[in-house]
Tab-separated table of C-alpha atoms in Angstrom:
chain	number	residue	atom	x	y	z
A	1	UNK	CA	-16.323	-7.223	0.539
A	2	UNK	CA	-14.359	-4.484	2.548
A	3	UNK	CA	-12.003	-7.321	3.862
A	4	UNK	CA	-8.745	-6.563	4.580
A	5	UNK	CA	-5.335	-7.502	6.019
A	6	UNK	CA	-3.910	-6.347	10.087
A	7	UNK	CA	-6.730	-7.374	11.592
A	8	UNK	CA	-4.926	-9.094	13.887
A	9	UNK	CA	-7.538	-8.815	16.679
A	10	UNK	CA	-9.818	-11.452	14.733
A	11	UNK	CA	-6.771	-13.815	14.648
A	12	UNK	CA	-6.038	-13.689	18.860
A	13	UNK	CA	-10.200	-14.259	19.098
A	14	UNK	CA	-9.889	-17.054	16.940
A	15	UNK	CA	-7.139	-18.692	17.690
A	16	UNK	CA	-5.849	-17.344	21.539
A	17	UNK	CA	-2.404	-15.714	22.375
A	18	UNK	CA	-0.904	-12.569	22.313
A	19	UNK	CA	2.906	-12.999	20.599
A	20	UNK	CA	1.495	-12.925	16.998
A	21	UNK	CA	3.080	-11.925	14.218
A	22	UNK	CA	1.549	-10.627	11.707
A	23	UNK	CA	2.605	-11.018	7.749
A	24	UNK	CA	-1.426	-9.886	6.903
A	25	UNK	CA	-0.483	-6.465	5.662
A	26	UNK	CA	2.919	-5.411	3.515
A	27	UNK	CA	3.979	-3.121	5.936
A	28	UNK	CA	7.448	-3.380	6.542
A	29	UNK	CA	8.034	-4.858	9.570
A	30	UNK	CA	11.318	-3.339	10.428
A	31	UNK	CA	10.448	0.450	10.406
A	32	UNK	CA	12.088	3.472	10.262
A	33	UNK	CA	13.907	4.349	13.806
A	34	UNK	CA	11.812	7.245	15.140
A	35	UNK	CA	13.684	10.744	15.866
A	36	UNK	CA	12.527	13.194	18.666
A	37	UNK	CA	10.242	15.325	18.163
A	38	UNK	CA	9.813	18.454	19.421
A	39	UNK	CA	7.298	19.496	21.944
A	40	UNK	CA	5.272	21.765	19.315
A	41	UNK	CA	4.841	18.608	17.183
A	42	UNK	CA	1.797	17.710	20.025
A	43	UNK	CA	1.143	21.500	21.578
A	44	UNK	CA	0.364	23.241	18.336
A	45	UNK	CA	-1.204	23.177	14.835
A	46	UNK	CA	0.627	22.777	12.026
A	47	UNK	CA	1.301	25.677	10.282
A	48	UNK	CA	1.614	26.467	6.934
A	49	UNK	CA	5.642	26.298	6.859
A	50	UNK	CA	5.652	23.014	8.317
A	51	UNK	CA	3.194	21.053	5.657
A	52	UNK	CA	4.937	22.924	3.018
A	53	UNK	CA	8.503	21.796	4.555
A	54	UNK	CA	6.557	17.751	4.276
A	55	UNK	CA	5.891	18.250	0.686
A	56	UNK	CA	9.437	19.609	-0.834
A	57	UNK	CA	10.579	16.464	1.253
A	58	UNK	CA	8.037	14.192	0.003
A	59	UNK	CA	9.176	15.447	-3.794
A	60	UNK	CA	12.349	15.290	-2.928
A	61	UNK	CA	11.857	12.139	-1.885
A	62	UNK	CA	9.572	10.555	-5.113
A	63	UNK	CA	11.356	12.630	-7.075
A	64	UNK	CA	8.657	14.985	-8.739
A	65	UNK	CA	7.864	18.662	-8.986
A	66	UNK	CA	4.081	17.901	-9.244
A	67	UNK	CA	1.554	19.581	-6.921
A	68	UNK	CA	1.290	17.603	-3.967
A	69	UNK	CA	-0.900	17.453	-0.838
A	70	UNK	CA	-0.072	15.232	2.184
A	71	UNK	CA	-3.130	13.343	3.432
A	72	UNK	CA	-3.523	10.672	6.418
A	73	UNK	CA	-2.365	7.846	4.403
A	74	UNK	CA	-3.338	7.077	0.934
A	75	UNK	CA	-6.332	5.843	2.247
A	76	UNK	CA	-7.637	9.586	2.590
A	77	UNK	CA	-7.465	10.327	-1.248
A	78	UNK	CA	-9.539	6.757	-2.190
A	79	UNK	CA	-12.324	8.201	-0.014
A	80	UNK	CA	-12.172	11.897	-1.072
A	81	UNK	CA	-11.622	11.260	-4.778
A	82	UNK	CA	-15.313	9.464	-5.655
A	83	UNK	CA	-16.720	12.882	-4.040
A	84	UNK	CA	-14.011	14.944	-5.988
A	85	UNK	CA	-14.440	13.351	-9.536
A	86	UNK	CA	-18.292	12.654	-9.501
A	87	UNK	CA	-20.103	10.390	-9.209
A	88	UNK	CA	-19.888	8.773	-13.092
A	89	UNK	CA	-18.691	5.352	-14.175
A	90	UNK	CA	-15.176	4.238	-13.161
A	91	UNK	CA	-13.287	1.016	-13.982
A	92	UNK	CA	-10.871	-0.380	-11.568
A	93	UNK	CA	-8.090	-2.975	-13.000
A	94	UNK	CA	-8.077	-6.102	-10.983
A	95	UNK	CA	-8.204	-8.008	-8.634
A	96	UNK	CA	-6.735	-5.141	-6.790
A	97	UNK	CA	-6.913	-3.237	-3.330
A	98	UNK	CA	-10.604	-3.764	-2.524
A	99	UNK	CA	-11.357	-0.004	-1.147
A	100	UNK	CA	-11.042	1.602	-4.530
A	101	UNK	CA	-14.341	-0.257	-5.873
A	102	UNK	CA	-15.727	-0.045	-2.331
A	103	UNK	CA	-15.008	3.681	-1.585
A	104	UNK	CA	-15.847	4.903	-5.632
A	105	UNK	CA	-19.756	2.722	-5.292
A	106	UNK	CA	-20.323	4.252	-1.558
A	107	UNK	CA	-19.844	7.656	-3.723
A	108	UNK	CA	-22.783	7.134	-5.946
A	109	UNK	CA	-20.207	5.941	-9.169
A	110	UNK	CA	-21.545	2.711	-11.277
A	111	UNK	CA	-17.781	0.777	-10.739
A	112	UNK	CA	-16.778	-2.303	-13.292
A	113	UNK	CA	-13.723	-4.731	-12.543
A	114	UNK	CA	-12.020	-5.333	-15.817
A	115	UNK	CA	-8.777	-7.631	-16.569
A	116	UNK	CA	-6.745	-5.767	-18.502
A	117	UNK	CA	-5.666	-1.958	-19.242
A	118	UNK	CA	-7.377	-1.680	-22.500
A	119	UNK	CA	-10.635	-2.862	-20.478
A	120	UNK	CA	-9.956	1.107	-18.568
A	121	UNK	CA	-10.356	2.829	-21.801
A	122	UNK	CA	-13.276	5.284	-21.951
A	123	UNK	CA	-14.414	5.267	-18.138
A	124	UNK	CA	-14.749	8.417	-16.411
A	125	UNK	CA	-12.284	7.487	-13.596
A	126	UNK	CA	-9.869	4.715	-13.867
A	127	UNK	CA	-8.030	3.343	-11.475
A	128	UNK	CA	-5.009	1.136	-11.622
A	129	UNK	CA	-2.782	-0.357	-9.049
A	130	UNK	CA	0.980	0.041	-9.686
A	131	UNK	CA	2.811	-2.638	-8.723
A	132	UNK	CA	-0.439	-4.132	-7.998
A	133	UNK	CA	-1.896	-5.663	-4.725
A	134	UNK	CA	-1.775	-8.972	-3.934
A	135	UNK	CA	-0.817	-10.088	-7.378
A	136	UNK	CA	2.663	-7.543	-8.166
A	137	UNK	CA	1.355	-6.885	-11.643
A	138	UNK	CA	3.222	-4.135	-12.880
A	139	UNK	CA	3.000	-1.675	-16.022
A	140	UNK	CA	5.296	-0.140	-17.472
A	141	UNK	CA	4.756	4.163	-17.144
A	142	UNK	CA	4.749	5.071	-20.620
A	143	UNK	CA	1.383	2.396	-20.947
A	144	UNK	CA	-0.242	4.572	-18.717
A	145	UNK	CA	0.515	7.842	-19.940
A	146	UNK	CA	-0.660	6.128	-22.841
A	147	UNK	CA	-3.805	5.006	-21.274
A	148	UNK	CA	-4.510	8.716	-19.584
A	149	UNK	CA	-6.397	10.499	-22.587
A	150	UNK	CA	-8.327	7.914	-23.301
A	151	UNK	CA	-10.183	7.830	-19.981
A	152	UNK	CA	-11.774	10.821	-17.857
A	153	UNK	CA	-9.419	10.481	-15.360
A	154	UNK	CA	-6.665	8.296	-14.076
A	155	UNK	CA	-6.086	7.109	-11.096
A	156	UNK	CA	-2.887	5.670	-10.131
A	157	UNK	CA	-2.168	4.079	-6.671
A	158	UNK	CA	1.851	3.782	-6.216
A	159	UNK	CA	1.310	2.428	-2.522
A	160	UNK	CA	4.028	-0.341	-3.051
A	161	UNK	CA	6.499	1.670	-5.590
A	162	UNK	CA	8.915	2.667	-3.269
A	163	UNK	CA	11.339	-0.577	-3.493
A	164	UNK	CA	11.170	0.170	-7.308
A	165	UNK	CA	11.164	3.912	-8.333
A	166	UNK	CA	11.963	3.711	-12.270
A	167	UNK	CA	8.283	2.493	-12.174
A	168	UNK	CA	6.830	5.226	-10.383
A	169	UNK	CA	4.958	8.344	-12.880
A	170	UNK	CA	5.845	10.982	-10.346
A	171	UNK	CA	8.955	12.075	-12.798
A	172	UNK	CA	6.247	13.484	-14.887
A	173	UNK	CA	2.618	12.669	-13.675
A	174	UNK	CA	0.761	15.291	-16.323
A	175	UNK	CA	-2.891	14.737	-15.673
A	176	UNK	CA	-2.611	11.647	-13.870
A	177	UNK	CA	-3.246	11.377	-10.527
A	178	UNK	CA	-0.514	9.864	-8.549
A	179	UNK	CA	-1.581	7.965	-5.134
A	180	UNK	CA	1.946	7.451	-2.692
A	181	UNK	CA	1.666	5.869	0.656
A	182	UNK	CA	4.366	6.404	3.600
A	183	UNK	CA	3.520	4.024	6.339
A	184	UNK	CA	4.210	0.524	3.938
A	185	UNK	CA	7.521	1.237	3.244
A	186	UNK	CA	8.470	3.046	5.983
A	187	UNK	CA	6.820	0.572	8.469
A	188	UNK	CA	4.905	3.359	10.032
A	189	UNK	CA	1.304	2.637	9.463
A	190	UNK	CA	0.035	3.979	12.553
A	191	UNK	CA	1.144	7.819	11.601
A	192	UNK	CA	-1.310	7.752	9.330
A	193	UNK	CA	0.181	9.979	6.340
A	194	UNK	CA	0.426	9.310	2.289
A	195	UNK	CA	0.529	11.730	-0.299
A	196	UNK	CA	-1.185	12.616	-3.672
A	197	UNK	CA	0.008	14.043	-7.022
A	198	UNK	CA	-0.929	15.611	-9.835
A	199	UNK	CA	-3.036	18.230	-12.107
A	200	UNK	CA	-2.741	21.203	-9.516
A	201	UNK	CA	-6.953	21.714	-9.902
A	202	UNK	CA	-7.463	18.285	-8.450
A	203	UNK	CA	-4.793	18.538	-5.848
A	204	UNK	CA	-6.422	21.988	-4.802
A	205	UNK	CA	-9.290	20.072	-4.499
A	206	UNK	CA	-8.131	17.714	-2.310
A	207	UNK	CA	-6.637	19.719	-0.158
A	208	UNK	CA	-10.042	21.613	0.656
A	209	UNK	CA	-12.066	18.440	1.258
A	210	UNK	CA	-9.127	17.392	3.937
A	211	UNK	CA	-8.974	20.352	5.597
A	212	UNK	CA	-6.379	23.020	7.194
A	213	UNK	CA	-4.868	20.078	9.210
A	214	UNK	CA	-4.782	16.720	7.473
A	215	UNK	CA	-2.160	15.545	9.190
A	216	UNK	CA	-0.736	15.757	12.622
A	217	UNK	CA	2.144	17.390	13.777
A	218	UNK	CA	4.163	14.277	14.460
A	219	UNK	CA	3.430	12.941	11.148
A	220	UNK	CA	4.849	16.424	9.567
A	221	UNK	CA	8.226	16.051	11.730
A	222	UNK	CA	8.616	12.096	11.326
A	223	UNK	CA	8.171	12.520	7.351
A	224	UNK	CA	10.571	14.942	7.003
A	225	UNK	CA	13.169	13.067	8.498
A	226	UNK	CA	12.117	9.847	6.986
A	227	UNK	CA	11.872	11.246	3.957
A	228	UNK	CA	15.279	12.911	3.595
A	229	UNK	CA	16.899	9.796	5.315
A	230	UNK	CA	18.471	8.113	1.543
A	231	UNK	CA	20.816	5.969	2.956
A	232	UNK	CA	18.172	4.291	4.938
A	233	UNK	CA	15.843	3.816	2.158
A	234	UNK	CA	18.659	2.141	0.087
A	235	UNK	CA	19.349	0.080	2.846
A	236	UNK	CA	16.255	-0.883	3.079
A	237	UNK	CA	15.654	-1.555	-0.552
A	238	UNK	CA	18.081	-3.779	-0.290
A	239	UNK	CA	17.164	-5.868	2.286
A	240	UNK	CA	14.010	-6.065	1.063
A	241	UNK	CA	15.017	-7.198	-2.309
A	242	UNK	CA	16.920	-10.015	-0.792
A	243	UNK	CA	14.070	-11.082	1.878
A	244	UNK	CA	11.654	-11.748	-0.693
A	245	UNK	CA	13.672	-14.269	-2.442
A	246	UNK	CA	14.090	-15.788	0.654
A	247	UNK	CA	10.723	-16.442	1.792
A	248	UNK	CA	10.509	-17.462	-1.772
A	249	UNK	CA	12.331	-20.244	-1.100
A	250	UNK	CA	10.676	-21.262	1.929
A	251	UNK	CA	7.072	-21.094	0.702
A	252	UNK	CA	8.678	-23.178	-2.132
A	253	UNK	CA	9.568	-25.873	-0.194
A	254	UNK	CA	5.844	-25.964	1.579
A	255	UNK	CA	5.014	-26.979	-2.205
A	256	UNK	CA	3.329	-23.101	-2.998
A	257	UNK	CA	3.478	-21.669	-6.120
A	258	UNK	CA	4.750	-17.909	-6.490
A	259	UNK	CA	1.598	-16.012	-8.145
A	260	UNK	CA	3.719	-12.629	-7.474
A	261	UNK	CA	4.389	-10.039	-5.437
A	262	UNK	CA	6.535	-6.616	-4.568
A	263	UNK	CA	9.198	-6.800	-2.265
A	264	UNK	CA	7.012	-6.061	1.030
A	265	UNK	CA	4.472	-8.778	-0.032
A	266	UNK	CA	4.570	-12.208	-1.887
A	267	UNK	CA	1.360	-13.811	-3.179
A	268	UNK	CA	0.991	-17.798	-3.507
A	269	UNK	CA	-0.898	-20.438	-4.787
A	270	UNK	CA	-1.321	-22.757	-2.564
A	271	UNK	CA	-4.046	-26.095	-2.908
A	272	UNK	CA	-6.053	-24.971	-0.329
A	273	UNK	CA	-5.712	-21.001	0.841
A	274	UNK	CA	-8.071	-21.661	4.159
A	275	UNK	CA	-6.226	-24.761	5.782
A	276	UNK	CA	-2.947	-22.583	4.776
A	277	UNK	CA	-3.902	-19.191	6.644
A	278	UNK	CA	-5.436	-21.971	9.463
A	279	UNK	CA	-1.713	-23.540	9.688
A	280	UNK	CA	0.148	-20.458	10.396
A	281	UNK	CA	-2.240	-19.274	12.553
A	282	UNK	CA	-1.515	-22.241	15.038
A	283	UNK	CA	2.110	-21.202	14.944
A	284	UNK	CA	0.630	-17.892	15.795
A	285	UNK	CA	1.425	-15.814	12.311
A	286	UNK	CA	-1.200	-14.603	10.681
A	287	UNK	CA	-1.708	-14.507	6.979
A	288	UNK	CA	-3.662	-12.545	4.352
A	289	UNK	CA	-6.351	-14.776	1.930
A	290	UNK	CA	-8.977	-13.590	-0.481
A	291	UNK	CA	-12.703	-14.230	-1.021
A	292	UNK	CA	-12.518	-14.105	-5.022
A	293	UNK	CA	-9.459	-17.047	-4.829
A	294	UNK	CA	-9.838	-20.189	-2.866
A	295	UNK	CA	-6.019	-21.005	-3.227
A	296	UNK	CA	-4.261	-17.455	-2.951
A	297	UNK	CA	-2.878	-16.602	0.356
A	298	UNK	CA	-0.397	-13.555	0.652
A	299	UNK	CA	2.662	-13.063	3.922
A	300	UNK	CA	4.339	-9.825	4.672
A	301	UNK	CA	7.941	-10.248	5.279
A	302	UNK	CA	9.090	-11.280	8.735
A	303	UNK	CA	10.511	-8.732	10.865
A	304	UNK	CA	13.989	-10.418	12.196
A	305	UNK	CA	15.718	-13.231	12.916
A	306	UNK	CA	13.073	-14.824	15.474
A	307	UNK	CA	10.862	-14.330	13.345
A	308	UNK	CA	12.280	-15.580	9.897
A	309	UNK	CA	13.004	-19.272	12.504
A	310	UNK	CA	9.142	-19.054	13.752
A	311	UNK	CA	7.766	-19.114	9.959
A	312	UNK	CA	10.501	-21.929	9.131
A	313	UNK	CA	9.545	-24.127	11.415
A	314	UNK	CA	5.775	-23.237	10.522
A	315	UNK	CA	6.235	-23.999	6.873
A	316	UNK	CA	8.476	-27.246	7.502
């Protein structure tokens, strides 16, 4: 099933009212302050300078030298890659983000779920999740630099490395292809931009299928900034760090379990997932569960003070 989190509009039909928050996605709900942008962001095309200016940020940024190509969000690459790399027979590592199975079978590929990263080995495309969503399985990079010949290609998805950046490949992605989204950590969803790394073939590939302008104009200017802003993202690192030990602790004392997590998302095991989500939603907060797992449901992280009190009182 192509369910996902943020879809908020479900939750008002269902349940009425309009001040929702909503801890469905791991976006981070306190987002980077937008700058100004200049008029030429909306009046003109980008132009070559300006998408080359994203990507020496972006590396900057994920500290890499790989070939790069800014996309609208990492979303883009999972639905250009199955008509890059085939079709063939992938393996996905999960439970994980469902839209890499979905988007790989809706490209002709034969796609298998297995457990564990030995289970990749010998697939034409392999795709692994890194820290992993909902669950925050992680792996270490030199297991999957180790796991990279052995498969046709691998695919890794680094959508929720930012808070922890010794895990990330980009330091030397070789023949891996390295998946980065913008809008989770940066709370920006709606701009619509996320990056991939890699082999330079395959990123020249990419880049064709998306197109002289993959991205708009204000997503070029609002990266850069973002991007080059350090003290922010250390700021934010830490904050985030320290939130998700405290809703931790309050999803403790509601009797769930941790299962894991990152530190935009936390994962629980709770006896019933359904009457959980249904609980929350009557304090008007709306909640992430899963169709494989009757008991896991999965919050965001509030985005203030207000909103830390409404999911107390929620949980008490």
């Amino acid at each position: 099933m192509r369910d996902h989190g943020g879809n908020i509009d479900q939750a008002r039909a269902a349940y009425g009212g309009a001040d929702w928050i909503d801890l469905s996605t791991g976006i981070n709900r306190v987002p980077y302050p937008l700058p100004a942008l200049s008029p030429e962001a909306w009046t003109m095309l980008p132009t070559a300078e300006a998408k080359a200016g994203l990507i020496a940020a972006a590396r900057a940024a994920f500290g890499t030298e790989a070939p790069g190509v800014a996309l609208a969000g990492a979303q883009a690459a999972i639905q250009l890659l199955p008509r890059l790399l085939g079709p063939g027979r992938a393996r996905v590592l999960g439970p994980t983000y469902n839209e890499h199975a979905a988007s790989l079978r809706a490209g002709g590929w034969a796609v298998e779920e297995v457990e564990t990263l030995e289970g990749l080995a010998g697939a034409d495309l392999a795709v692994v999740v890194n820290p992993n969503n909902p669950d925050g399985r992680t792996h270490a990079p030199a297991a999957l630099r180790a796991l990279a010949p052995r498969v046709g290609q691998l695919v890794v998805d680094e959508s929720f490395a930012d808070p922890v950046p010794g895990l990330s490949l980009l330091a030397d992605p070789g023949e891996i292809l390295v998946l980065r989204s913008f809008g989770k950590f940066w709370g920006l969803a709606g701009l619509r931009l996320g990056f991939a790394f890699g082999p330079a073939a395959r990123i020249a590939g990419l880049a064709e299928m998306a197109g002289p302008w993959p991205v708009s104009g204000a997503a070029i200017e609002i990266g850069r900034v973002a991007l080059a802003d350090t003290a922010w993202r250390a700021a934010t690192i830490a904050r985030l760090t320290a939130e998700a030990a405290r809703i931790d602790a309050l999803a403790a004392r509601a009797g769930w379990r941790l299962v894991g997590g990152t530190a935009l998302f936390r994962s629980y095991d709770t006896p019933d997932a359904a009457a959980a989500q249904d609980r929350l939603a009557r304090a008007r907060i709306w909640s992430r569960i899963f169709p494989y797992s009757p008991r896991w449901i999965r919050l965001g992280l509030p985005g203030g003070g207000a909103e830390w009190q409404r999911l107390e009182e929620a949980l008490v």
